[in-house]
Amino acid sequence: MMEEIWFPLKLSLWVSFLATILVGISGIFLAYLFATKKFMGKNILDALLTIPIILPPTVIGYFLLLIFGRNGIVGKLLLNAAGISLIFTWKAAVLAAVVVSFPLMYKTSKAAIESVDRDFLHASYTLGHSQMGTFFRIVLPLAKKGILAGLILSFARSMGEFGATLMIAGNIPGKTETMSLAIYTATNSGRELQANILVAILTGVSVLVLYLIQKQGAIVGR
Amino acid sequence: MTWLVILTIVAGFSIQSFYLPSKAWSGQRELLVSAAVSLKEAFEELAIIFKNKYGVKIIFNLGASGLLQRQIEFGASVDVFASAGENQMDILQSKGLIVEETRKDFASNALVIVKPKNFAVDFSSIHDLQKKEFKIIAIGNPATVPAGYYTKIILDQKDLWEKLRSKLLYTENVQHVLTYIKRGEADAGFVYRSDLLGKENTLDQYMIPVDSQPPIVYPIAVTRYSSASEMGQAFIALVRSELGQKILLKHGFGVPEK
């Protein structure tokens, strides 16, 4: 019984943690790019980056399967070039989590960065800082509330991810069974005790994480 | 302001549409049957015959038998349950959720191992699944899909379960296994003989010898809280009639011997 609860918990936390880091880095970077630079096709690309929010997770899972599956464009490449298969492993769970939570991080961070007064940036440049220096010392600190909110949303979304995960990671106890999947199977197979325990833990952990980050945010942002 | 008006009208229509089906229920023009996915084609044919004979339309709720059983436990108002496994029906029976007198066996099935067409590896016995060419083996989730449960029984008997465990991919129903095999996402899979009908050319198959197979019998019954019990029994009678059995055989099922 412990194994059936401990593993999904560990896996969900690990997947969400990893996904949030990946989404955080890529989200902040792209948000900065789109918030401050002008380039061709910006609107279309922005829409593409935001699409996963609108698409149902099962549709996202289907597309991911088409792309990263053994016969998919990327999947075939990875397999032939490096012998790597993402599908039906925990890495696919991370991939699913990243895709569905990226728009949340991206949009929130972009809004936060856009709200930074441009005068501060210009002042920083005239005082001698480079773009990168300005980004780390001026933009990030001023946008940190929005960015933190984006990270929280991404983590929460990753913890709750189900549809896309089921499709590309599969539901394999001890390998890819996240908490959401474990609850689903336990409920469907009449294992009510396991289901109840998992639901209680997932709810508790989610509330705890949100509380801790909220508390942190209250101190950090003012 | 106009937004609010439009929203209210749309909401009004949506709520109204929920009332229409219940009118159909009270007229008893429809029968809701939860059936294992493997029964889809056979039952759809029977539904047409049923409609012509009684004027009652059958609505099918297809899924893995374990899932269907849980739905009934949670109060789904289905009239008839046709399961691919006896365990699921036994559980419902022990909870008093089916009308025991109506429970009958109506078909049987057998498990077959499939692999993608022209998958280049010699395969002559079930033990060959241990070969390293078979990296992913798809089976129904043993906890909710009878086919997966029976697969586990066979593998346990052959002492292969623990050895193959790290290669196993669980699916939510047997049709998924076929999909994965056809798409080449899995190297081997266990499906029902009935699922292969008409698709023999799209994949390779290996028949598991009869003496290695556990008895796979499909039971059917009317649920306790059905409001169309007579119609339900009529459907069961049709399924077990000579005509019904002929159709089931045509779709790859076996006789319900026990």
Short mmCIF file of C-alpha atoms in Angstrom, two decimals:
data_model
loop_
_atom_site.label_atom_id
_atom_site.label_comp_id
_atom_site.label_asym_id
_atom_site.label_seq_id
_atom_site.Cartn_x
_atom_site.Cartn_y
_atom_site.Cartn_z
CA MET A 1 0.00 0.00 0.00
CA MET A 2 2.77 2.42 0.93
CA GLU A 3 4.43 1.77 -2.42
CA GLU A 4 1.20 2.61 -4.23
CA ILE A 5 1.01 5.97 -2.49
CA TRP A 6 4.62 6.91 -2.01
CA PHE A 7 5.66 6.49 -5.63
CA PRO A 8 2.90 8.62 -7.22
CA LEU A 9 3.57 11.33 -4.65
CA LYS A 10 7.31 11.35 -5.30
CA LEU A 11 6.79 11.26 -9.05
CA SER A 12 4.24 14.11 -9.13
CA LEU A 13 6.43 16.34 -6.97
CA TRP A 14 9.52 15.59 -9.05
CA VAL A 15 7.74 16.06 -12.39
CA SER A 16 6.11 19.33 -11.29
CA PHE A 17 9.36 20.64 -9.80
CA LEU A 18 11.33 19.89 -12.96
CA ALA A 19 8.60 21.19 -15.23
CA THR A 20 8.33 24.44 -13.27
CA ILE A 21 12.06 25.04 -13.56
CA LEU A 22 12.05 24.40 -17.32
CA VAL A 23 8.93 26.47 -17.82
CA GLY A 24 10.28 29.22 -15.58
CA ILE A 25 13.51 29.66 -17.49
CA SER A 26 11.98 29.44 -20.95
CA GLY A 27 8.90 31.41 -19.95
CA ILE A 28 10.80 34.35 -18.46
CA PHE A 29 13.22 34.44 -21.36
CA LEU A 30 10.53 34.41 -24.03
CA ALA A 31 8.35 36.80 -22.04
CA TYR A 32 11.23 39.30 -21.92
CA LEU A 33 11.83 38.86 -25.64
CA PHE A 34 8.20 39.40 -26.58
CA ALA A 35 7.67 42.20 -24.11
CA THR A 36 10.61 44.32 -25.15
CA LYS A 37 11.54 43.50 -28.73
CA LYS A 38 9.86 44.06 -32.04
CA PHE A 39 10.16 41.47 -34.79
CA MET A 40 8.26 40.00 -37.69
CA GLY A 41 5.50 37.49 -37.00
CA LYS A 42 5.43 38.41 -33.33
CA ASN A 43 1.66 38.19 -33.01
CA ILE A 44 1.41 34.79 -34.65
CA LEU A 45 4.22 33.36 -32.56
CA ASP A 46 2.65 34.78 -29.43
CA ALA A 47 -0.60 33.03 -30.32
CA LEU A 48 1.23 29.76 -30.89
CA LEU A 49 2.89 29.98 -27.50
CA THR A 50 -0.47 30.59 -25.87
CA ILE A 51 -2.48 27.89 -27.66
CA PRO A 52 -2.00 25.10 -25.06
CA ILE A 53 -4.20 27.07 -22.68
CA ILE A 54 -7.17 26.77 -25.03
CA LEU A 55 -6.65 23.24 -26.30
CA PRO A 56 -8.13 20.39 -24.25
CA PRO A 57 -5.34 18.35 -22.62
CA THR A 58 -6.32 15.26 -24.61
CA VAL A 59 -5.80 17.18 -27.85
CA ILE A 60 -2.41 18.35 -26.59
CA GLY A 61 -1.58 14.76 -25.66
CA TYR A 62 -2.58 13.62 -29.14
CA PHE A 63 -0.36 16.19 -30.84
CA LEU A 64 2.55 15.35 -28.54
CA LEU A 65 2.10 11.68 -29.35
CA LEU A 66 2.17 12.47 -33.05
CA ILE A 67 5.33 14.54 -32.68
CA PHE A 68 7.26 12.59 -30.05
CA GLY A 69 5.97 9.10 -30.67
CA ARG A 70 8.25 6.48 -32.20
CA ASN A 71 7.08 7.40 -35.69
CA GLY A 72 6.74 11.08 -34.97
CA ILE A 73 8.89 13.79 -36.50
CA VAL A 74 10.92 14.47 -33.39
CA GLY A 75 10.49 11.06 -31.80
CA LYS A 76 11.93 9.22 -34.78
CA LEU A 77 14.89 11.62 -34.87
CA LEU A 78 15.67 11.21 -31.18
CA LEU A 79 15.42 7.45 -31.47
CA ASN A 80 17.69 7.12 -34.48
CA ALA A 81 20.21 9.75 -33.46
CA ALA A 82 20.52 9.14 -29.75
CA GLY A 83 18.45 6.07 -28.95
CA ILE A 84 16.27 8.21 -26.71
CA SER A 85 12.61 7.47 -26.29
CA LEU A 86 10.56 9.93 -24.29
CA ILE A 87 7.18 8.30 -24.72
CA PHE A 88 5.92 6.15 -21.84
CA THR A 89 8.64 7.33 -19.48
CA TRP A 90 8.59 9.89 -16.66
CA LYS A 91 10.23 12.33 -19.07
CA ALA A 92 7.04 12.33 -21.12
CA ALA A 93 5.15 13.32 -17.98
CA VAL A 94 7.51 16.28 -17.63
CA LEU A 95 6.99 17.13 -21.30
CA ALA A 96 3.21 17.11 -20.89
CA ALA A 97 3.44 19.27 -17.77
CA VAL A 98 5.76 21.73 -19.50
CA VAL A 99 3.52 22.14 -22.53
CA VAL A 100 0.33 22.75 -20.57
CA SER A 101 1.81 25.11 -18.00
CA PHE A 102 4.09 27.11 -20.29
CA PRO A 103 1.38 29.58 -21.42
CA LEU A 104 0.56 30.37 -17.80
CA MET A 105 4.16 31.28 -17.02
CA TYR A 106 4.66 33.09 -20.31
CA LYS A 107 1.54 35.26 -20.13
CA THR A 108 1.94 36.19 -16.49
CA SER A 109 5.62 37.03 -16.82
CA LYS A 110 5.04 38.99 -20.01
CA ALA A 111 2.40 41.12 -18.32
CA ALA A 112 4.69 41.69 -15.35
CA ILE A 113 7.63 42.69 -17.54
CA GLU A 114 5.48 44.93 -19.71
CA SER A 115 4.39 46.81 -16.62
CA VAL A 116 7.95 47.75 -15.73
CA ASP A 117 8.35 51.44 -16.45
CA ARG A 118 10.49 51.83 -19.59
CA ASP A 119 12.14 54.89 -18.11
CA PHE A 120 13.95 52.67 -15.61
CA LEU A 121 15.40 50.61 -18.44
CA HIS A 122 16.52 53.68 -20.34
CA ALA A 123 18.03 55.16 -17.21
CA SER A 124 19.90 51.94 -16.61
CA TYR A 125 21.29 51.96 -20.15
CA THR A 126 22.41 55.56 -19.96
CA LEU A 127 24.13 54.78 -16.69
CA GLY A 128 26.18 52.12 -18.45
CA HIS A 129 24.48 48.79 -17.83
CA SER A 130 24.23 46.26 -20.65
CA GLN A 131 20.94 44.72 -21.72
CA MET A 132 21.66 41.57 -19.77
CA GLY A 133 22.76 43.54 -16.73
CA THR A 134 19.61 45.62 -16.89
CA PHE A 135 17.52 42.51 -17.24
CA PHE A 136 18.89 40.92 -14.08
CA ARG A 137 19.20 44.04 -11.92
CA ILE A 138 16.20 46.11 -12.98
CA VAL A 139 13.60 44.13 -14.94
CA LEU A 140 13.54 40.91 -12.93
CA PRO A 141 13.33 42.47 -9.47
CA LEU A 142 10.57 44.84 -10.59
CA ALA A 143 8.61 42.06 -12.27
CA LYS A 144 9.13 39.49 -9.55
CA LYS A 145 5.57 39.45 -8.19
CA GLY A 146 4.12 38.53 -11.58
CA ILE A 147 6.89 36.05 -12.24
CA LEU A 148 6.37 34.39 -8.89
CA ALA A 149 2.64 34.17 -9.61
CA GLY A 150 3.48 32.52 -12.93
CA LEU A 151 5.71 29.96 -11.21
CA ILE A 152 3.01 29.11 -8.67
CA LEU A 153 0.42 28.66 -11.42
CA SER A 154 2.77 26.48 -13.43
CA PHE A 155 3.57 24.27 -10.47
CA ALA A 156 -0.09 23.89 -9.59
CA ARG A 157 -1.03 23.11 -13.19
CA SER A 158 1.73 20.50 -13.44
CA MET A 159 0.60 18.78 -10.24
CA GLY A 160 -2.91 18.52 -11.63
CA GLU A 161 -2.03 17.50 -15.18
CA PHE A 162 -3.88 14.37 -16.30
CA GLY A 163 -5.13 14.12 -19.90
CA ALA A 164 -1.94 14.79 -21.83
CA THR A 165 0.11 12.81 -19.31
CA LEU A 166 -2.13 9.78 -19.71
CA MET A 167 -1.67 9.88 -23.47
CA ILE A 168 2.08 10.27 -23.81
CA ALA A 169 3.40 8.88 -20.54
CA GLY A 170 0.84 6.15 -20.13
CA ASN A 171 -0.31 4.88 -16.79
CA ILE A 172 2.38 2.51 -15.55
CA PRO A 173 2.52 1.92 -11.81
CA GLY A 174 6.05 2.43 -10.55
CA LYS A 175 7.15 4.21 -13.69
CA THR A 176 4.80 6.92 -14.92
CA GLU A 177 1.84 6.83 -12.58
CA THR A 178 1.52 10.37 -11.23
CA MET A 179 -0.90 11.20 -8.42
CA SER A 180 -3.68 12.25 -10.79
CA LEU A 181 -3.37 8.99 -12.72
CA ALA A 182 -3.14 6.93 -9.53
CA ILE A 183 -6.34 8.51 -8.22
CA TYR A 184 -8.06 7.80 -11.51
CA THR A 185 -7.06 4.11 -11.54
CA ALA A 186 -7.74 3.60 -7.85
CA THR A 187 -11.23 5.06 -8.25
CA ASN A 188 -11.92 2.94 -11.34
CA SER A 189 -10.80 -0.27 -9.75
CA GLY A 190 -12.69 0.13 -6.51
CA ARG A 191 -9.63 0.75 -4.37
CA GLU A 192 -11.35 3.42 -2.35
CA LEU A 193 -8.88 3.51 0.53
CA GLN A 194 -5.98 4.20 -1.81
CA ALA A 195 -8.02 6.79 -3.70
CA ASN A 196 -9.04 8.59 -0.52
CA ILE A 197 -5.50 8.70 0.84
CA LEU A 198 -4.10 9.98 -2.47
CA VAL A 199 -6.75 12.68 -2.77
CA ALA A 200 -6.15 13.82 0.81
CA ILE A 201 -2.40 13.99 0.26
CA LEU A 202 -2.67 15.78 -3.08
CA THR A 203 -5.06 18.35 -1.67
CA GLY A 204 -2.92 18.82 1.42
CA VAL A 205 0.35 19.13 -0.48
CA SER A 206 -1.18 21.58 -2.97
CA VAL A 207 -2.57 23.78 -0.21
CA LEU A 208 0.73 23.64 1.68
CA VAL A 209 2.80 24.61 -1.36
CA LEU A 210 0.46 27.46 -2.24
CA TYR A 211 0.51 28.71 1.34
CA LEU A 212 4.29 28.62 1.59
CA ILE A 213 4.77 30.43 -1.70
CA GLN A 214 2.07 32.90 -0.85
CA LYS A 215 3.78 33.65 2.44
CA GLN A 216 7.08 34.01 0.63
CA GLY A 217 5.48 36.29 -1.92
CA ALA A 218 3.99 38.47 0.80
CA ILE A 219 7.46 39.05 2.24
CA VAL A 220 9.16 39.38 -1.13
CA GLY A 221 6.68 41.70 -2.80
CA ARG A 222 5.43 44.85 -1.20
CA MET B 1 -25.90 45.05 -21.47
CA THR B 2 -26.47 43.14 -24.72
CA TRP B 3 -23.86 40.63 -23.53
CA LEU B 4 -25.95 39.89 -20.48
CA VAL B 5 -29.06 39.33 -22.55
CA ILE B 6 -27.27 37.00 -24.95
CA LEU B 7 -25.67 35.09 -22.07
CA THR B 8 -29.04 34.63 -20.38
CA ILE B 9 -30.65 33.32 -23.56
CA VAL B 10 -27.82 30.86 -24.13
CA ALA B 11 -27.98 29.71 -20.52
CA GLY B 12 -31.72 29.32 -20.83
CA PHE B 13 -31.40 27.06 -23.87
CA SER B 14 -28.68 24.96 -22.24
CA ILE B 15 -30.76 24.34 -19.13
CA GLN B 16 -33.83 23.55 -21.20
CA SER B 17 -32.00 20.93 -23.24
CA PHE B 18 -31.40 18.93 -20.07
CA TYR B 19 -35.12 18.34 -19.68
CA LEU B 20 -35.67 16.84 -23.09
CA PRO B 21 -33.89 13.50 -22.55
CA SER B 22 -35.87 12.75 -19.41
CA LYS B 23 -39.06 13.03 -21.42
CA ALA B 24 -37.64 10.33 -23.65
CA TRP B 25 -36.88 8.16 -20.61
CA SER B 26 -40.39 8.25 -19.24
CA GLY B 27 -41.67 7.19 -22.67
CA GLN B 28 -39.38 4.17 -22.41
CA ARG B 29 -38.36 4.57 -26.02
CA GLU B 30 -34.70 4.09 -25.14
CA LEU B 31 -32.60 1.48 -23.40
CA LEU B 32 -29.20 2.36 -21.94
CA VAL B 33 -26.72 -0.49 -22.17
CA SER B 34 -23.23 -0.40 -20.69
CA ALA B 35 -21.09 -2.78 -22.72
CA ALA B 36 -17.44 -3.74 -22.90
CA VAL B 37 -15.66 -2.07 -25.81
CA SER B 38 -15.00 -5.38 -27.58
CA LEU B 39 -18.75 -5.79 -28.08
CA LYS B 40 -19.21 -2.61 -30.09
CA GLU B 41 -19.80 -3.92 -33.60
CA ALA B 42 -21.75 -7.01 -32.60
CA PHE B 43 -24.06 -5.08 -30.29
CA GLU B 44 -24.63 -2.30 -32.81
CA GLU B 45 -25.93 -4.90 -35.22
CA LEU B 46 -28.18 -6.33 -32.53
CA ALA B 47 -29.42 -2.84 -31.69
CA ILE B 48 -30.73 -2.39 -35.22
CA ILE B 49 -32.61 -5.68 -35.01
CA PHE B 50 -33.94 -4.72 -31.59
CA LYS B 51 -35.19 -1.37 -32.84
CA ASN B 52 -36.97 -2.96 -35.76
CA LYS B 53 -38.60 -5.51 -33.51
CA TYR B 54 -39.62 -3.41 -30.50
CA GLY B 55 -39.31 0.18 -31.69
CA VAL B 56 -36.94 0.86 -28.80
CA LYS B 57 -33.62 2.57 -29.45
CA ILE B 58 -30.57 1.29 -27.63
CA ILE B 59 -27.95 3.75 -26.45
CA PHE B 60 -24.56 2.23 -25.76
CA ASN B 61 -22.14 3.30 -23.09
CA LEU B 62 -18.88 1.64 -24.10
CA GLY B 63 -15.80 1.33 -21.96
CA ALA B 64 -13.55 -0.95 -19.99
CA SER B 65 -15.70 -3.30 -17.93
CA GLY B 66 -14.07 -2.20 -14.70
CA LEU B 67 -14.90 1.41 -15.41
CA LEU B 68 -18.50 0.54 -16.34
CA GLN B 69 -18.89 -1.47 -13.16
CA ARG B 70 -17.72 1.48 -11.07
CA GLN B 71 -20.12 3.80 -12.88
CA ILE B 72 -22.99 1.53 -11.89
CA GLU B 73 -21.72 1.45 -8.33
CA PHE B 74 -21.69 5.24 -8.35
CA GLY B 75 -25.30 5.29 -9.47
CA ALA B 76 -25.17 5.49 -13.27
CA SER B 77 -28.70 4.78 -14.46
CA VAL B 78 -27.97 2.11 -17.03
CA ASP B 79 -30.48 -0.63 -17.72
CA VAL B 80 -28.26 -3.49 -18.84
CA PHE B 81 -24.60 -4.31 -18.20
CA ALA B 82 -22.63 -6.56 -20.54
CA SER B 83 -19.19 -7.25 -19.14
CA ALA B 84 -16.05 -8.79 -20.62
CA GLY B 85 -15.17 -10.22 -17.26
CA GLU B 86 -16.97 -12.18 -14.55
CA ASN B 87 -15.23 -10.35 -11.68
CA GLN B 88 -16.99 -7.10 -12.50
CA MET B 89 -20.40 -8.75 -12.58
CA ASP B 90 -19.63 -10.68 -9.38
CA ILE B 91 -18.84 -7.46 -7.56
CA LEU B 92 -22.08 -5.84 -8.70
CA GLN B 93 -23.98 -8.98 -7.74
CA SER B 94 -22.47 -9.01 -4.27
CA LYS B 95 -23.59 -5.41 -3.84
CA GLY B 96 -27.10 -6.20 -4.96
CA LEU B 97 -26.84 -3.93 -7.98
CA ILE B 98 -28.04 -6.43 -10.56
CA VAL B 99 -31.16 -8.55 -10.82
CA GLU B 100 -29.62 -11.95 -10.20
CA GLU B 101 -32.25 -13.94 -12.07
CA THR B 102 -31.44 -12.05 -15.25
CA ARG B 103 -27.70 -12.76 -15.15
CA LYS B 104 -26.65 -14.99 -18.02
CA ASP B 105 -23.46 -15.85 -19.86
CA PHE B 106 -23.73 -14.92 -23.51
CA ALA B 107 -20.33 -15.20 -25.15
CA SER B 108 -16.73 -16.17 -24.69
CA ASN B 109 -13.45 -14.88 -26.06
CA ALA B 110 -9.78 -15.73 -26.27
CA LEU B 111 -6.58 -13.73 -25.94
CA VAL B 112 -4.23 -13.22 -28.83
CA ILE B 113 -0.74 -11.73 -28.90
CA VAL B 114 -0.25 -9.17 -31.65
CA LYS B 115 2.72 -7.31 -32.98
CA PRO B 116 3.19 -4.66 -35.68
CA LYS B 117 3.09 -5.99 -39.20
CA ASN B 118 6.45 -7.34 -40.35
CA PHE B 119 8.06 -6.68 -37.01
CA ALA B 120 11.36 -8.42 -37.62
CA VAL B 121 11.74 -10.95 -34.86
CA ASP B 122 11.09 -14.68 -34.60
CA PHE B 123 8.10 -15.43 -32.50
CA SER B 124 6.97 -18.93 -31.78
CA SER B 125 6.00 -18.98 -28.15
CA ILE B 126 4.86 -16.62 -25.47
CA HIS B 127 8.28 -16.84 -23.82
CA ASP B 128 9.74 -15.03 -26.83
CA LEU B 129 8.30 -11.85 -25.35
CA GLN B 130 11.39 -11.79 -23.18
CA LYS B 131 13.54 -11.04 -26.20
CA LYS B 132 15.09 -7.63 -26.13
CA GLU B 133 13.43 -6.61 -29.40
CA PHE B 134 10.19 -6.35 -27.47
CA LYS B 135 10.80 -3.16 -25.56
CA ILE B 136 7.20 -2.16 -24.91
CA ILE B 137 4.33 -4.61 -24.45
CA ALA B 138 0.86 -3.08 -24.29
CA ILE B 139 -1.86 -4.70 -22.20
CA GLY B 140 -5.11 -3.48 -20.68
CA ASN B 141 -4.76 -2.21 -17.14
CA PRO B 142 -5.26 -5.40 -15.07
CA ALA B 143 -7.07 -3.40 -12.43
CA THR B 144 -9.85 -2.18 -14.72
CA VAL B 145 -9.68 -4.07 -18.02
CA PRO B 146 -10.65 -7.77 -17.97
CA ALA B 147 -8.38 -8.47 -20.95
CA GLY B 148 -5.46 -7.12 -18.93
CA TYR B 149 -6.51 -9.13 -15.91
CA TYR B 150 -6.63 -12.32 -17.97
CA THR B 151 -3.27 -11.43 -19.54
CA LYS B 152 -1.77 -11.21 -16.08
CA ILE B 153 -3.20 -14.64 -15.26
CA ILE B 154 -1.60 -16.19 -18.34
CA LEU B 155 1.73 -14.48 -17.69
CA ASP B 156 1.66 -15.50 -14.04
CA GLN B 157 1.00 -19.10 -15.04
CA LYS B 158 3.99 -19.04 -17.38
CA ASP B 159 6.12 -17.35 -14.73
CA LEU B 160 6.59 -14.36 -17.04
CA TRP B 161 4.79 -11.57 -15.16
CA GLU B 162 7.72 -10.42 -13.04
CA LYS B 163 10.15 -10.87 -15.91
CA LEU B 164 8.13 -8.74 -18.34
CA ARG B 165 6.84 -6.23 -15.82
CA SER B 166 9.26 -3.42 -16.66
CA LYS B 167 8.22 -3.60 -20.31
CA LEU B 168 4.49 -3.46 -19.71
CA LEU B 169 2.42 -0.47 -20.76
CA TYR B 170 -1.09 -0.32 -19.31
CA THR B 171 -3.92 1.02 -21.45
CA GLU B 172 -7.40 2.04 -20.40
CA ASN B 173 -9.12 -0.39 -22.71
CA VAL B 174 -8.27 -3.06 -25.25
CA GLN B 175 -8.78 -0.82 -28.27
CA HIS B 176 -5.85 1.30 -27.14
CA VAL B 177 -3.59 -1.74 -27.37
CA LEU B 178 -4.55 -2.16 -31.01
CA THR B 179 -3.95 1.51 -31.68
CA TYR B 180 -0.49 1.40 -30.16
CA ILE B 181 0.42 -1.69 -32.17
CA LYS B 182 -0.84 -0.21 -35.41
CA ARG B 183 1.07 2.99 -34.80
CA GLY B 184 4.22 1.12 -33.85
CA GLU B 185 4.33 2.69 -30.39
CA ALA B 186 4.33 -0.78 -28.82
CA ASP B 187 6.18 -3.89 -29.96
CA ALA B 188 3.63 -6.41 -28.77
CA GLY B 189 0.23 -6.47 -27.16
CA PHE B 190 -2.53 -8.70 -25.86
CA VAL B 191 -5.98 -8.28 -27.39
CA TYR B 192 -9.12 -10.35 -27.82
CA ARG B 193 -9.56 -12.60 -30.81
CA SER B 194 -12.78 -10.69 -31.55
CA ASP B 195 -10.89 -7.41 -31.81
CA LEU B 196 -8.83 -8.75 -34.69
CA LEU B 197 -11.67 -9.53 -37.05
CA GLY B 198 -11.19 -7.67 -40.28
CA LYS B 199 -7.86 -6.32 -39.16
CA GLU B 200 -5.77 -9.43 -39.68
CA ASN B 201 -3.82 -7.79 -42.47
CA THR B 202 -2.72 -4.83 -40.45
CA LEU B 203 -0.70 -6.74 -37.89
CA ASP B 204 0.91 -10.06 -37.02
CA GLN B 205 -0.70 -12.36 -34.51
CA TYR B 206 0.13 -15.34 -32.40
CA MET B 207 -2.67 -17.53 -31.09
CA ILE B 208 -2.21 -18.56 -27.49
CA PRO B 209 -2.91 -22.28 -27.20
CA VAL B 210 -6.31 -23.10 -25.78
CA ASP B 211 -4.93 -25.00 -22.82
CA SER B 212 -2.99 -21.91 -21.72
CA GLN B 213 -6.01 -19.63 -21.79
CA PRO B 214 -8.12 -18.94 -18.73
CA PRO B 215 -11.86 -19.24 -19.43
CA ILE B 216 -13.01 -15.84 -20.67
CA VAL B 217 -16.77 -15.67 -20.33
CA TYR B 218 -18.96 -12.61 -20.89
CA PRO B 219 -21.93 -12.19 -18.52
CA ILE B 220 -24.88 -9.85 -19.04
CA ALA B 221 -27.57 -8.73 -16.60
CA VAL B 222 -30.29 -6.17 -15.95
CA THR B 223 -29.41 -3.65 -13.25
CA ARG B 224 -31.39 -3.43 -10.01
CA TYR B 225 -32.53 0.16 -10.47
CA SER B 226 -33.38 0.00 -14.13
CA SER B 227 -36.74 1.47 -15.04
CA ALA B 228 -36.88 -0.57 -18.25
CA SER B 229 -36.37 -4.01 -16.81
CA GLU B 230 -38.68 -5.77 -19.25
CA MET B 231 -37.00 -4.19 -22.25
CA GLY B 232 -33.64 -5.09 -20.72
CA GLN B 233 -34.61 -8.70 -20.43
CA ALA B 234 -35.87 -8.66 -24.00
CA PHE B 235 -32.47 -7.45 -25.12
CA ILE B 236 -30.72 -10.18 -23.15
CA ALA B 237 -33.06 -12.71 -24.72
CA LEU B 238 -32.15 -11.39 -28.17
CA VAL B 239 -28.44 -11.62 -27.38
CA ARG B 240 -28.82 -15.23 -26.32
CA SER B 241 -31.15 -16.21 -29.13
CA GLU B 242 -29.95 -18.18 -32.14
CA LEU B 243 -29.81 -14.98 -34.18
CA GLY B 244 -27.89 -13.13 -31.51
CA GLN B 245 -25.40 -15.93 -31.07
CA LYS B 246 -24.90 -16.14 -34.82
CA ILE B 247 -24.05 -12.44 -34.94
CA LEU B 248 -21.65 -12.73 -32.02
CA LEU B 249 -19.89 -15.68 -33.64
CA LYS B 250 -19.64 -13.66 -36.83
CA HIS B 251 -17.80 -10.98 -34.92
CA GLY B 252 -15.21 -13.35 -33.52
CA PHE B 253 -16.75 -14.35 -30.18
CA GLY B 254 -17.18 -17.90 -28.99
CA VAL B 255 -20.07 -19.77 -27.45
CA PRO B 256 -20.66 -19.18 -23.75
CA GLU B 257 -19.80 -22.70 -22.66
CA LYS B 258 -18.80 -23.04 -19.05
#
